[in-house]
Amino acid sequence: MGYVFWLILTIIFSIIEFMGPALVSVWFAFAAAVTIFISLAFDNLKVEITFFTVISVLAIIFLRPFAKRILSKSKDNFDAEAIDTSIVIKKIVDVSKEEKIYDVSYKGSIWTALSNEIFEIGDIPMISGFKGNKIIIKK
């Protein structure tokens, strides 16, 4: 019956990670998922908790830096490649504020773009940076 406990913990830690992905609780979800198999082999809570703790610590020490390096590398590569790339204004969303909002086409997708400058549909500005998941554009 201990496997149900570890299954519930796996689900809880996974939900927590999806709510705020920061590579924190994913390691506990991983350890809880692996501990499910240990709980089927051993019906001893002390063994299960010890195994869960060891796997969690090892995952945090060895896998987290590796995962962060891979995730940051792909983000850096995207940002570096995209700077000074031409894009097309597809829609004017809101130009009434200081920071104007546009929909732009980039790599076959529609993105939200921000700029202090005014553009018309069809204009071809350049990407100057990113603000969260929005593209900052300039003339």
PDB file of C-alpha atoms in Angstrom:
ATOM      1  CA  MET A   1       0.000   0.000   0.000  1.00  0.00           C
ATOM      2  CA  GLY A   2       3.074   2.270   0.317  1.00  0.00           C
ATOM      3  CA  TYR A   3       3.237   2.674  -3.448  1.00  0.00           C
ATOM      4  CA  VAL A   4       0.010   4.729  -3.362  1.00  0.00           C
ATOM      5  CA  PHE A   5       1.680   7.200  -0.998  1.00  0.00           C
ATOM      6  CA  TRP A   6       4.665   7.578  -3.362  1.00  0.00           C
ATOM      7  CA  LEU A   7       2.362   7.887  -6.368  1.00  0.00           C
ATOM      8  CA  ILE A   8       0.452  10.702  -4.667  1.00  0.00           C
ATOM      9  CA  LEU A   9       3.747  12.424  -3.786  1.00  0.00           C
ATOM     10  CA  THR A  10       4.890  12.082  -7.403  1.00  0.00           C
ATOM     11  CA  ILE A  11       1.705  13.778  -8.591  1.00  0.00           C
ATOM     12  CA  ILE A  12       1.907  16.536  -5.965  1.00  0.00           C
ATOM     13  CA  PHE A  13       5.567  17.346  -6.721  1.00  0.00           C
ATOM     14  CA  SER A  14       4.841  17.305 -10.466  1.00  0.00           C
ATOM     15  CA  ILE A  15       1.938  19.729 -10.076  1.00  0.00           C
ATOM     16  CA  ILE A  16       4.097  22.034  -7.961  1.00  0.00           C
ATOM     17  CA  GLU A  17       6.815  21.995 -10.650  1.00  0.00           C
ATOM     18  CA  PHE A  18       4.328  22.772 -13.430  1.00  0.00           C
ATOM     19  CA  MET A  19       2.895  25.686 -11.417  1.00  0.00           C
ATOM     20  CA  GLY A  20       6.303  27.317 -11.082  1.00  0.00           C
ATOM     21  CA  PRO A  21       8.917  25.595 -13.204  1.00  0.00           C
ATOM     22  CA  ALA A  22      12.223  26.289 -11.508  1.00  0.00           C
ATOM     23  CA  LEU A  23      13.772  22.817 -11.478  1.00  0.00           C
ATOM     24  CA  VAL A  24      13.116  22.423  -7.757  1.00  0.00           C
ATOM     25  CA  SER A  25      10.344  19.928  -7.080  1.00  0.00           C
ATOM     26  CA  VAL A  26      10.887  17.918 -10.267  1.00  0.00           C
ATOM     27  CA  TRP A  27      13.727  16.074  -8.528  1.00  0.00           C
ATOM     28  CA  PHE A  28      11.441  15.079  -5.673  1.00  0.00           C
ATOM     29  CA  ALA A  29       8.820  13.940  -8.197  1.00  0.00           C
ATOM     30  CA  PHE A  30      11.498  11.843  -9.913  1.00  0.00           C
ATOM     31  CA  ALA A  31      12.662  10.340  -6.600  1.00  0.00           C
ATOM     32  CA  ALA A  32       9.078   9.609  -5.519  1.00  0.00           C
ATOM     33  CA  ALA A  33       8.353   7.912  -8.853  1.00  0.00           C
ATOM     34  CA  VAL A  34      11.428   5.681  -8.518  1.00  0.00           C
ATOM     35  CA  THR A  35      10.537   4.947  -4.892  1.00  0.00           C
ATOM     36  CA  ILE A  36       7.228   3.473  -6.056  1.00  0.00           C
ATOM     37  CA  PHE A  37       9.180   0.469  -7.377  1.00  0.00           C
ATOM     38  CA  ILE A  38      11.188   0.182  -4.158  1.00  0.00           C
ATOM     39  CA  SER A  39       7.960   0.187  -2.132  1.00  0.00           C
ATOM     40  CA  LEU A  40       6.716  -2.751  -4.191  1.00  0.00           C
ATOM     41  CA  ALA A  41       9.901  -4.701  -3.442  1.00  0.00           C
ATOM     42  CA  PHE A  42      10.301  -3.715   0.224  1.00  0.00           C
ATOM     43  CA  ASP A  43       7.448  -3.128   2.617  1.00  0.00           C
ATOM     44  CA  ASN A  44       9.530  -1.017   4.967  1.00  0.00           C
ATOM     45  CA  LEU A  45       8.855   2.705   5.350  1.00  0.00           C
ATOM     46  CA  LYS A  46      12.373   3.417   6.680  1.00  0.00           C
ATOM     47  CA  VAL A  47      13.950   1.858   3.572  1.00  0.00           C
ATOM     48  CA  GLU A  48      11.565   3.774   1.298  1.00  0.00           C
ATOM     49  CA  ILE A  49      12.198   7.139   2.989  1.00  0.00           C
ATOM     50  CA  THR A  50      15.957   6.568   2.980  1.00  0.00           C
ATOM     51  CA  PHE A  51      15.895   5.632  -0.707  1.00  0.00           C
ATOM     52  CA  PHE A  52      13.702   8.661  -1.537  1.00  0.00           C
ATOM     53  CA  THR A  53      16.070  10.978   0.343  1.00  0.00           C
ATOM     54  CA  VAL A  54      19.207   9.576  -1.288  1.00  0.00           C
ATOM     55  CA  ILE A  55      17.736   9.708  -4.806  1.00  0.00           C
ATOM     56  CA  SER A  56      16.460  13.274  -4.229  1.00  0.00           C
ATOM     57  CA  VAL A  57      19.849  14.509  -3.011  1.00  0.00           C
ATOM     58  CA  LEU A  58      21.729  12.767  -5.839  1.00  0.00           C
ATOM     59  CA  ALA A  59      19.327  14.148  -8.457  1.00  0.00           C
ATOM     60  CA  ILE A  60      19.686  17.678  -7.097  1.00  0.00           C
ATOM     61  CA  ILE A  61      23.478  17.438  -6.906  1.00  0.00           C
ATOM     62  CA  PHE A  62      24.137  15.752 -10.254  1.00  0.00           C
ATOM     63  CA  LEU A  63      21.136  16.230 -12.555  1.00  0.00           C
ATOM     64  CA  ARG A  64      19.983  19.759 -11.691  1.00  0.00           C
ATOM     65  CA  PRO A  65      23.196  21.528 -12.835  1.00  0.00           C
ATOM     66  CA  PHE A  66      23.182  19.472 -16.042  1.00  0.00           C
ATOM     67  CA  ALA A  67      19.521  20.325 -16.735  1.00  0.00           C
ATOM     68  CA  LYS A  68      20.037  24.032 -15.963  1.00  0.00           C
ATOM     69  CA  ARG A  69      23.024  24.158 -18.305  1.00  0.00           C
ATOM     70  CA  ILE A  70      21.028  22.575 -21.136  1.00  0.00           C
ATOM     71  CA  LEU A  71      17.990  24.808 -20.587  1.00  0.00           C
ATOM     72  CA  SER A  72      20.018  28.018 -20.328  1.00  0.00           C
ATOM     73  CA  LYS A  73      22.117  27.099 -23.374  1.00  0.00           C
ATOM     74  CA  SER A  74      19.065  26.692 -25.602  1.00  0.00           C
ATOM     75  CA  LYS A  75      17.642  29.969 -24.309  1.00  0.00           C
ATOM     76  CA  ASP A  76      20.909  31.827 -24.871  1.00  0.00           C
ATOM     77  CA  ASN A  77      21.241  30.417 -28.366  1.00  0.00           C
ATOM     78  CA  PHE A  78      17.717  31.499 -29.262  1.00  0.00           C
ATOM     79  CA  ASP A  79      18.265  35.020 -27.927  1.00  0.00           C
ATOM     80  CA  ALA A  80      21.629  35.380 -29.641  1.00  0.00           C
ATOM     81  CA  GLU A  81      20.301  34.130 -32.965  1.00  0.00           C
ATOM     82  CA  ALA A  82      17.213  36.323 -32.851  1.00  0.00           C
ATOM     83  CA  ILE A  83      18.815  39.696 -32.082  1.00  0.00           C
ATOM     84  CA  ASP A  84      18.862  41.939 -35.195  1.00  0.00           C
ATOM     85  CA  THR A  85      16.591  39.535 -37.091  1.00  0.00           C
ATOM     86  CA  SER A  86      13.959  41.106 -39.331  1.00  0.00           C
ATOM     87  CA  ILE A  87      10.326  40.312 -38.583  1.00  0.00           C
ATOM     88  CA  VAL A  88       7.001  41.398 -40.080  1.00  0.00           C
ATOM     89  CA  ILE A  89       4.255  43.361 -38.318  1.00  0.00           C
ATOM     90  CA  LYS A  90       1.048  41.364 -38.807  1.00  0.00           C
ATOM     91  CA  LYS A  91      -1.355  43.237 -36.525  1.00  0.00           C
ATOM     92  CA  ILE A  92      -1.448  46.432 -34.493  1.00  0.00           C
ATOM     93  CA  VAL A  93      -2.804  45.483 -31.067  1.00  0.00           C
ATOM     94  CA  ASP A  94      -2.509  48.694 -29.017  1.00  0.00           C
ATOM     95  CA  VAL A  95      -0.612  51.897 -29.837  1.00  0.00           C
ATOM     96  CA  SER A  96      -2.354  54.141 -27.308  1.00  0.00           C
ATOM     97  CA  LYS A  97       0.259  53.595 -24.577  1.00  0.00           C
ATOM     98  CA  GLU A  98       3.928  54.509 -24.438  1.00  0.00           C
ATOM     99  CA  GLU A  99       4.856  50.853 -25.008  1.00  0.00           C
ATOM    100  CA  LYS A 100       3.046  49.865 -28.198  1.00  0.00           C
ATOM    101  CA  ILE A 101       1.883  46.261 -28.699  1.00  0.00           C
ATOM    102  CA  TYR A 102       1.991  44.400 -32.000  1.00  0.00           C
ATOM    103  CA  ASP A 103       1.557  40.868 -33.310  1.00  0.00           C
ATOM    104  CA  VAL A 104       4.546  39.863 -35.415  1.00  0.00           C
ATOM    105  CA  SER A 105       5.494  36.872 -37.513  1.00  0.00           C
ATOM    106  CA  TYR A 106       8.713  35.120 -36.555  1.00  0.00           C
ATOM    107  CA  LYS A 107       9.778  31.629 -37.675  1.00  0.00           C
ATOM    108  CA  GLY A 108       6.263  30.787 -38.792  1.00  0.00           C
ATOM    109  CA  SER A 109       4.586  31.744 -35.495  1.00  0.00           C
ATOM    110  CA  ILE A 110       2.772  34.826 -34.238  1.00  0.00           C
ATOM    111  CA  TRP A 111       4.480  36.550 -31.306  1.00  0.00           C
ATOM    112  CA  THR A 112       3.599  39.574 -29.206  1.00  0.00           C
ATOM    113  CA  ALA A 113       6.047  42.407 -29.763  1.00  0.00           C
ATOM    114  CA  LEU A 114       6.622  45.604 -27.784  1.00  0.00           C
ATOM    115  CA  SER A 115       8.138  48.887 -28.930  1.00  0.00           C
ATOM    116  CA  ASN A 116       8.203  52.593 -28.105  1.00  0.00           C
ATOM    117  CA  GLU A 117       8.077  53.261 -31.853  1.00  0.00           C
ATOM    118  CA  ILE A 118       5.042  53.264 -34.134  1.00  0.00           C
ATOM    119  CA  PHE A 119       4.836  50.682 -36.922  1.00  0.00           C
ATOM    120  CA  GLU A 120       2.279  49.904 -39.614  1.00  0.00           C
ATOM    121  CA  ILE A 121       1.076  46.481 -40.774  1.00  0.00           C
ATOM    122  CA  GLY A 122       3.673  45.064 -43.150  1.00  0.00           C
ATOM    123  CA  ASP A 123       6.597  47.048 -41.684  1.00  0.00           C
ATOM    124  CA  ILE A 124       9.775  45.059 -41.091  1.00  0.00           C
ATOM    125  CA  PRO A 125      11.393  46.000 -37.753  1.00  0.00           C
ATOM    126  CA  MET A 126      14.375  44.287 -36.107  1.00  0.00           C
ATOM    127  CA  ILE A 127      14.397  42.275 -32.897  1.00  0.00           C
ATOM    128  CA  SER A 128      16.362  44.164 -30.251  1.00  0.00           C
ATOM    129  CA  GLY A 129      15.697  41.923 -27.257  1.00  0.00           C
ATOM    130  CA  PHE A 130      13.176  40.045 -25.171  1.00  0.00           C
ATOM    131  CA  LYS A 131      10.972  40.880 -22.206  1.00  0.00           C
ATOM    132  CA  GLY A 132       9.649  37.633 -20.774  1.00  0.00           C
ATOM    133  CA  ASN A 133       7.970  35.886 -23.696  1.00  0.00           C
ATOM    134  CA  LYS A 134       7.555  39.087 -25.705  1.00  0.00           C
ATOM    135  CA  ILE A 135       9.841  40.390 -28.440  1.00  0.00           C
ATOM    136  CA  ILE A 136      11.216  43.939 -28.196  1.00  0.00           C
ATOM    137  CA  ILE A 137      11.421  45.538 -31.634  1.00  0.00           C
ATOM    138  CA  LYS A 138      13.065  48.622 -33.156  1.00  0.00           C
ATOM    139  CA  LYS A 139      13.271  50.311 -36.576  1.00  0.00           C
TER     140      LYS A 139
END
